Coordinates of C-alpha atoms and ligand atoms in Angstrom, one line a residue:
X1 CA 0.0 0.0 0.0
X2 CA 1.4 3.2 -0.7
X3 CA -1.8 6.2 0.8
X4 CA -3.7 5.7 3.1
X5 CA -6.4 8.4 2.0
X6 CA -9.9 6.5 2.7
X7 CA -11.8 3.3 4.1
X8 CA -12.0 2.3 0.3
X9 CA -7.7 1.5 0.8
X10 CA -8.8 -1.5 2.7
X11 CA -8.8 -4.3 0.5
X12 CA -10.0 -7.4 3.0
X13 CA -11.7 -5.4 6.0
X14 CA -11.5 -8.9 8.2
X15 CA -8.0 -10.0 7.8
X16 CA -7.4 -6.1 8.9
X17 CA -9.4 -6.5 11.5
X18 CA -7.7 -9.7 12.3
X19 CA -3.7 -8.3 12.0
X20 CA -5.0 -4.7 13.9
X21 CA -5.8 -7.7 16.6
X22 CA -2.3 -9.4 16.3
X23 CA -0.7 -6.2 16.7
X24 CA -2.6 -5.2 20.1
X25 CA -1.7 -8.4 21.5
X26 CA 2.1 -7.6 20.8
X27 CA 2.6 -4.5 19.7
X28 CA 6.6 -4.0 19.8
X29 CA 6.8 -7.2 17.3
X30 CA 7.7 -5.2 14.3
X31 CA 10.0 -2.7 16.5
X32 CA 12.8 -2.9 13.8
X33 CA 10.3 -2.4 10.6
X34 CA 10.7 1.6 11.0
X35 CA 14.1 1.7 11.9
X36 CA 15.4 5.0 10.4
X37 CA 12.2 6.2 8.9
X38 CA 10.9 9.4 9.7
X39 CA 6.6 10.3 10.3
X40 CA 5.7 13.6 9.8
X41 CA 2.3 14.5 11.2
X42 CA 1.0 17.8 9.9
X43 CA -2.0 19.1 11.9
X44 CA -3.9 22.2 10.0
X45 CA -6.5 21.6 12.9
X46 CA -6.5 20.1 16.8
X47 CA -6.5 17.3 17.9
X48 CA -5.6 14.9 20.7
X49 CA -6.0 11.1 20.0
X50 CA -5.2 11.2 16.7
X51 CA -1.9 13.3 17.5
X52 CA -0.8 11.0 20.3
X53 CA -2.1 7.5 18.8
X54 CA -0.6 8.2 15.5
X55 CA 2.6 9.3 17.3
X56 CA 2.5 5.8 19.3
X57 CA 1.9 3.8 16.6
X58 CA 4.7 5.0 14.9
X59 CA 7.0 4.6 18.3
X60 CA 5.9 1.2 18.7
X61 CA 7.4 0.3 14.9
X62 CA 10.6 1.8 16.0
X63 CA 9.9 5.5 13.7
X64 CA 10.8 8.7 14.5
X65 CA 8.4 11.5 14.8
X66 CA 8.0 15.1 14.0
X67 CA 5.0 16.8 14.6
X68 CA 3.6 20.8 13.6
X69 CA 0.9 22.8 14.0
X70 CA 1.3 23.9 10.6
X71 CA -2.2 26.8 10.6
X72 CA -0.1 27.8 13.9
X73 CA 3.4 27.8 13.0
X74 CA 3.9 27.3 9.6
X75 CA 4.2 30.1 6.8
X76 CA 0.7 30.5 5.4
X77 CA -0.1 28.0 2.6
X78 CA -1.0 29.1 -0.9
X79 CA -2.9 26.1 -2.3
X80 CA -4.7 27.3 -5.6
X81 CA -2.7 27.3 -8.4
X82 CA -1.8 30.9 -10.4
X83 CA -2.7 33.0 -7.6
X84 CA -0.8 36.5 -7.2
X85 CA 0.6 35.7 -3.6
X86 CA 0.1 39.4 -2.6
X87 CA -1.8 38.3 0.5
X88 CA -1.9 35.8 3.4
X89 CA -0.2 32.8 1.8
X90 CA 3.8 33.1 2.0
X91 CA 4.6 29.7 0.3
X92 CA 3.1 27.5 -2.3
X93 CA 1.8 24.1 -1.5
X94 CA 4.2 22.8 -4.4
X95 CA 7.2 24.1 -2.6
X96 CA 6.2 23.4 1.2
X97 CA 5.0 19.8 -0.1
X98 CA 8.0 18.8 -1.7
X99 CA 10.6 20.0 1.2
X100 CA 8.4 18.0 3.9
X101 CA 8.8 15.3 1.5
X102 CA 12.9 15.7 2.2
X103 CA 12.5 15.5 5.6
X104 CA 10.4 12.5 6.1
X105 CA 9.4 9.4 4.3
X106 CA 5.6 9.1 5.5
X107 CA 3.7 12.0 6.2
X108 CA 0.1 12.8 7.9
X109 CA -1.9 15.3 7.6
X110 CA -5.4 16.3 9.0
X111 CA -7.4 19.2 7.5
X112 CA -10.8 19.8 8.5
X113 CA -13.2 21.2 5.8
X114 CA -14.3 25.2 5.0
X115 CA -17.9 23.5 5.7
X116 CA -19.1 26.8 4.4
X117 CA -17.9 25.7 0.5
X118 CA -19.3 22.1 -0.8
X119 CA -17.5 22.1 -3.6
X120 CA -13.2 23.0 -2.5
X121 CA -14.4 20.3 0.4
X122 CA -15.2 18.0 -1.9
X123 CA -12.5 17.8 -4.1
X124 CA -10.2 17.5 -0.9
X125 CA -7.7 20.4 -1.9
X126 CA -5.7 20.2 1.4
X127 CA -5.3 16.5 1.3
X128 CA -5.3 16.0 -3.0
X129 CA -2.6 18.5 -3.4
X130 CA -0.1 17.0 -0.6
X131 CA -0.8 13.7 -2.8
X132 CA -0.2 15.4 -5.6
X133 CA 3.1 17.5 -4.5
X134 CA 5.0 15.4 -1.8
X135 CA 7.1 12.4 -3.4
X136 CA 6.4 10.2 -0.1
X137 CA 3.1 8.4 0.8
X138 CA 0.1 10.5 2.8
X139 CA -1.8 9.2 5.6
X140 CA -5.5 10.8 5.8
X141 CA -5.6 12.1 9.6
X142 CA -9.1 13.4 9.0
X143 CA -9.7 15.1 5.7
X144 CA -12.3 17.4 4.6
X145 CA -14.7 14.6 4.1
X146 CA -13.4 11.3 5.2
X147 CA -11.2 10.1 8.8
X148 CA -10.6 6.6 7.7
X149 CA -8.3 5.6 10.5
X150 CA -11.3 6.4 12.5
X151 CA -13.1 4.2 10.7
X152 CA -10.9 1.3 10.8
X153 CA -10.7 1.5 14.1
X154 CA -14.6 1.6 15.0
X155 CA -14.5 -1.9 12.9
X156 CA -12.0 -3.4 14.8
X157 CA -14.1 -2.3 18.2
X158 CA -16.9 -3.7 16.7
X159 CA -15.3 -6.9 16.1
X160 CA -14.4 -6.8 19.5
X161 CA -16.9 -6.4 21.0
X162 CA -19.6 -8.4 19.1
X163 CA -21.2 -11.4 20.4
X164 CA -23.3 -12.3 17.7
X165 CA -22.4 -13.1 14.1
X166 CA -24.1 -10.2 12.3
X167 CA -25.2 -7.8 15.0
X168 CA -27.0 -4.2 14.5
X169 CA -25.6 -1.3 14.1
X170 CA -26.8 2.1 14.3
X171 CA -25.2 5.3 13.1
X172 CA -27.2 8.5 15.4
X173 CA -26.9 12.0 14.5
X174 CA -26.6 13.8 18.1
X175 CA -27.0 17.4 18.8
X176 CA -24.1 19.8 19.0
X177 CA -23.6 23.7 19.4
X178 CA -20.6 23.8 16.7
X179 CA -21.3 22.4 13.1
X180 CA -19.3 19.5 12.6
X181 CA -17.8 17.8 9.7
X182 CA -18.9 14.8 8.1
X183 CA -15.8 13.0 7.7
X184 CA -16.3 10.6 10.8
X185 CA -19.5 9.7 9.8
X186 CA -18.5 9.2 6.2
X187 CA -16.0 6.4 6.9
X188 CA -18.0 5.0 10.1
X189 CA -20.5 4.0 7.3
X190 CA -18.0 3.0 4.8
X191 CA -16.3 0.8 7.3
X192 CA -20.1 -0.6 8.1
X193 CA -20.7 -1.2 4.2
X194 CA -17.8 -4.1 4.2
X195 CA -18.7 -5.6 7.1
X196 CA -21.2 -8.4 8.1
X197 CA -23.8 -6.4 9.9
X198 CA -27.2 -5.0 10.8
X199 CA -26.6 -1.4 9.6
X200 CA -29.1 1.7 9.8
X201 CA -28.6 5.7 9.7
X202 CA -30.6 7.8 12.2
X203 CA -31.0 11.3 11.6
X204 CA -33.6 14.3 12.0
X205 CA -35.1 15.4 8.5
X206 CA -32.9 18.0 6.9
X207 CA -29.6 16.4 7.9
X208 CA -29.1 13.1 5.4
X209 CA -25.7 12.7 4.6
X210 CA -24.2 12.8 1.1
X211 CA -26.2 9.7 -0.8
X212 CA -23.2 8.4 -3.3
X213 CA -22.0 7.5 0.1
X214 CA -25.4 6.5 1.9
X215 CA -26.4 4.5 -0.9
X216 CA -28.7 1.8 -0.1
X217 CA -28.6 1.9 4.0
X218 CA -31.6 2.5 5.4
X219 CA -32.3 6.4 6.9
X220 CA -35.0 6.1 9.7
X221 CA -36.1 9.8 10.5
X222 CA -37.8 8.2 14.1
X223 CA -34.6 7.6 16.7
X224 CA -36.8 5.2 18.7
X225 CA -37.4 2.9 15.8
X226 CA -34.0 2.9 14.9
X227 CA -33.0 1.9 18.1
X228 CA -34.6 -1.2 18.7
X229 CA -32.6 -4.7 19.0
X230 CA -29.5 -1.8 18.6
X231 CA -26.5 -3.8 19.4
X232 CA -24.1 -0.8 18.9
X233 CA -25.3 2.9 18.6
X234 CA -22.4 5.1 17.1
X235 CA -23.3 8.8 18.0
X236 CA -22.1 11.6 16.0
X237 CA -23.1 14.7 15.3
X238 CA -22.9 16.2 11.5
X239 CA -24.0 19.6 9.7
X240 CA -26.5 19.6 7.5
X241 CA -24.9 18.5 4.5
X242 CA -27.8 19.9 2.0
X243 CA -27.9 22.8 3.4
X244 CA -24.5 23.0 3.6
X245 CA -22.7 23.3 7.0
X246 CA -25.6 24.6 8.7
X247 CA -27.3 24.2 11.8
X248 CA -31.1 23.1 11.9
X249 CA -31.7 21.9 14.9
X250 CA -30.5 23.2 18.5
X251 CA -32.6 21.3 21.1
X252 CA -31.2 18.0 22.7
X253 CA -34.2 16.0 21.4
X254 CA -31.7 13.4 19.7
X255 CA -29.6 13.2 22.9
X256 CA -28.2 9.6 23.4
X257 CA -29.7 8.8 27.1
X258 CA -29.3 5.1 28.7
X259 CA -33.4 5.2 28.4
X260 CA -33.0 4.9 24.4
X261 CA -30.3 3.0 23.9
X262 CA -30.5 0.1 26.8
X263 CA -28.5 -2.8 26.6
X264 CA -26.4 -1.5 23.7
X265 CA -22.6 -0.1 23.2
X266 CA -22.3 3.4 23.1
X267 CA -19.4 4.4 20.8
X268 CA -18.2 8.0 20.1
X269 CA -15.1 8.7 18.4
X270 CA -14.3 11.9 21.1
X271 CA -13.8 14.5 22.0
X272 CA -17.6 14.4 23.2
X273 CA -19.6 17.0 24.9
X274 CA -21.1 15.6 28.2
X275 CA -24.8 16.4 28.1
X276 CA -25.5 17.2 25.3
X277 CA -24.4 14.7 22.4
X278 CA -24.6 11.9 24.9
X279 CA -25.7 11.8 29.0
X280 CA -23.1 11.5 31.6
X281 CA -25.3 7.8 32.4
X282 CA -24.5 6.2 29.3
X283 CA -20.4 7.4 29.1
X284 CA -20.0 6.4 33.0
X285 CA -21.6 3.2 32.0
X286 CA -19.9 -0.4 31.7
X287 CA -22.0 0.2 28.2
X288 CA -19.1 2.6 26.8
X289 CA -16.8 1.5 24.7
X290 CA -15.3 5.7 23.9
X291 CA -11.9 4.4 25.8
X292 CA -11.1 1.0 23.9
X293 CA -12.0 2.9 20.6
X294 CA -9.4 5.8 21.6
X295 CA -7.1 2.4 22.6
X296 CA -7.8 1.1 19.2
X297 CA -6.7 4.4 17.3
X298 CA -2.6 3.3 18.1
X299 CA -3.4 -0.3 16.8
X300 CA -5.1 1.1 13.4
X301 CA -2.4 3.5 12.5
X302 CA 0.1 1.2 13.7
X303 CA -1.2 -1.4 10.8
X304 CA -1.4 1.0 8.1
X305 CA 2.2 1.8 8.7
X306 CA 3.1 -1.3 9.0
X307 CA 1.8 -1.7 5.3
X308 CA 3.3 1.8 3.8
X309 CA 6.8 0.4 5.8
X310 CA 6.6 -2.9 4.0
X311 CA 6.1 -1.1 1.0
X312 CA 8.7 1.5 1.1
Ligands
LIG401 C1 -14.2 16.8 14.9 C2 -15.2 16.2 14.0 O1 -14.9 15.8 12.9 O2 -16.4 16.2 14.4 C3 -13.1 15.7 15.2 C4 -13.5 14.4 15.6 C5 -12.4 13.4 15.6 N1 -14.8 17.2 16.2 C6 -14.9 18.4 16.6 O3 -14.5 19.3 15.9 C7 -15.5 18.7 18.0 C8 -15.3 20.1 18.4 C9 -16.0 20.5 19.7 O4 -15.9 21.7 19.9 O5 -16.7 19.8 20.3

C-alpha cells in the first residue's frame, strides 16, 4: 500500500481487522520495521487522539516522529494554483510539499473542511494536493470529508466487542452547538458497508448525509425505531450536509440517554460533549466502549504503517 487516504484502501476489512488484533496483543513485534524512517504528522487543525495514537503507533514500529501545527506555525499556505501571492499565503503548497517530503518518508496530515464551500471540500484540496506534491506516501488524519483511521478503528471495536455473528448497528446524528464535519461519519459507514452487519442511519429530516455514500442503508427519520434490537449505537453529530454546514436543529431532542439506547454499546469517536451529544449515564456506563475505541486508534495506524513500511 502506498496512501492511506480512505476506508476504500482497505482491501479485506477482516483480515485487517484480524492483523490490527495481532498487533494489540504484541505490539513491539515489528519494533525494527521503521528503523530509520521518519513520520511527519501535519496538523492544519487540533487534535488529541489522533496526534498521540498516530505518534504511538509510529514509536511502537521503532519510527521517529516530527510533529507541527502547521495553521499555527507554519508560513501560510498558498494552495490554488496561479494566484498573485500578494496576501496571506507566504509559500506554495508545491514548494512546502516537496521540502516535507525531504524531511520525512511518511507524512500525515489532517485538514478539516471550510464546511461553508461544498465544492473545495469535496475535491479535498488540502489532502489532494499534498498527494499530488510530496514524493512520499500521505496518511489521511481526518480530511475534509473522510477520517478513515477512525473508521478502521470503530471496525475493529466492533469486532471486539460483538457477540453475535451479524449484530445491528446504528449510526445516530446527536445534537451539537458547533457544526461538525462529516468526515467521521462518512468512513464509520464506509467501514459498516464491508462488514457483516445490521446497519441503519438515524438522523432528523434535513440532515441526510451525502447519498453516493449512503447508498442503499436505510435512513430512519424516528430515533426510537432505529434503536430497537440496537447492538451498537455510534453517536455523531454532522451539519447539514444539504444545506451546507448549517445548523437546523438546536434542542437536545436526539440526545443519546441510557433510556433509548439500553443494553447496547455506546461508541463515540471523542472528544464528546457531556450532556449534550450523549448523558453523563451512558459514558460512566460499563456500556461505553469511547476508551477501547481511543485504545484502538494506536493499533489502526500502527497497521497501516506497517503496510506503507513494508512497501517502502
Ligand atoms: C471533529 C469532528 O470531525 O467532528 C473531530 C472528531 C475526531 N470534532 C470536533 O471538531 C468537535 C469540536 C467541539 O468543539 O466539540
Amino acid at each position: 500500500m502506498k496512501n492511506y487516504i480512505s476506508i476504500q484502501d482497505i482491501t479485506d476489512i477482516y483480515s485487517w481487522i484480524k492483523e490490527a488484533k495481532k498487533i494489540k496483543e504484541n505490539p513491539l513485534k515489528n519494533k525494527k520495521l521503521g528503523k530509520n524512517k521518519t513520520l511527519g504528522l501535519l496538523f492544519f487543525n487540533p487534535s488529541l487522539r489522533t496526534r498521540l495514537s498516530t505518534q504511538k503507533a509510529a514509536l511502537n514500529l521503532g519510527m521517529n516522529t516530527i510533529v507541527m501545527n502547521v495553521s499555527e506555525d507554519a508560513w501560510g499556505i498558498e494552495f490554488e494554483n496561479g494566484t498573485i501571492m500578494n496576501g496571506t499565503t507566504a509559500e506554495h503548497i508545491k514548494e512546502a510539499a516537496a521540502v516535507v517530503s525531504q524531511y520525512c518518508d511518511v507524512i500525515a496530515v489532517r485538514a478539516f473542511p471550510t464546511l461553508k464551500d461544498k465544492e473545495k471540500d469535496e475535491r479535498e484540496q488540502v489532502l489532494n494536493a499534498f498527494i499530488k506534491y510530496a514524493s512520499v506516501p500521505i496518511v489521511n488524519m481526518e480530511s475534509a470529508t473522510s477520517h478513515p483511521l477512525q473508521g478502521l478503528t470503530d471496525a475493529i471495536t466492533i469486532a471486539e466487542n460483538s457477540s453475535k455473528k451479524r449484530p445491528k448497528v446504528v449510526l445516530s446524528w446527536a445534537p451539537h452547538v458547533k457544526a461538525l464535519p462529516h468526515a467521521v461519519a462518512n468512513s464509520f459507514i464506509e467501514a459498516m458497508q464491508k462488514m457483516d452487519v445490521e446497519f441503519v442511519i438515524t438522523n432528523p429530516e434535513g440532515y441526510n448525509l451525502n447519498s453516493e455514500i449512503t447508498k442503499n442503508i436505510p435512513i430512519i427519520h424516528d430515533q426510537k425505531v432505529a434503536f430497537e434490537n440496537a447492538d451498537f449505537v455510534y453517536a455523531k453529530n454532522w451539519s447539514s450536509y444539504d444545506s451546507y454546514g448549517e445548523i437546523l436543529k438546536t434542542d437536545l431532542d436526539w440526545i443519546i440517554t441510557k433510556d433509548k439506547i439500553g443494553d447496547a454499546k455506546f461508541m463515540h469517536c471523542l472528544p464528546v460533549r457531556r450532556n449534550v451529544v450523549v448523558e453523563d449515564a451512558v459514558l460512566d456506563s460499563e456500556n461505553s466502549l469511547v476508551i477501547q475505541q481511543a485504545n484502538n486508534r494506536t493499533f489502526a495506524a500502527q497497521l497501516v504503517l506497517k503496510k506503507i513500511l513494508k512497501n517502502l
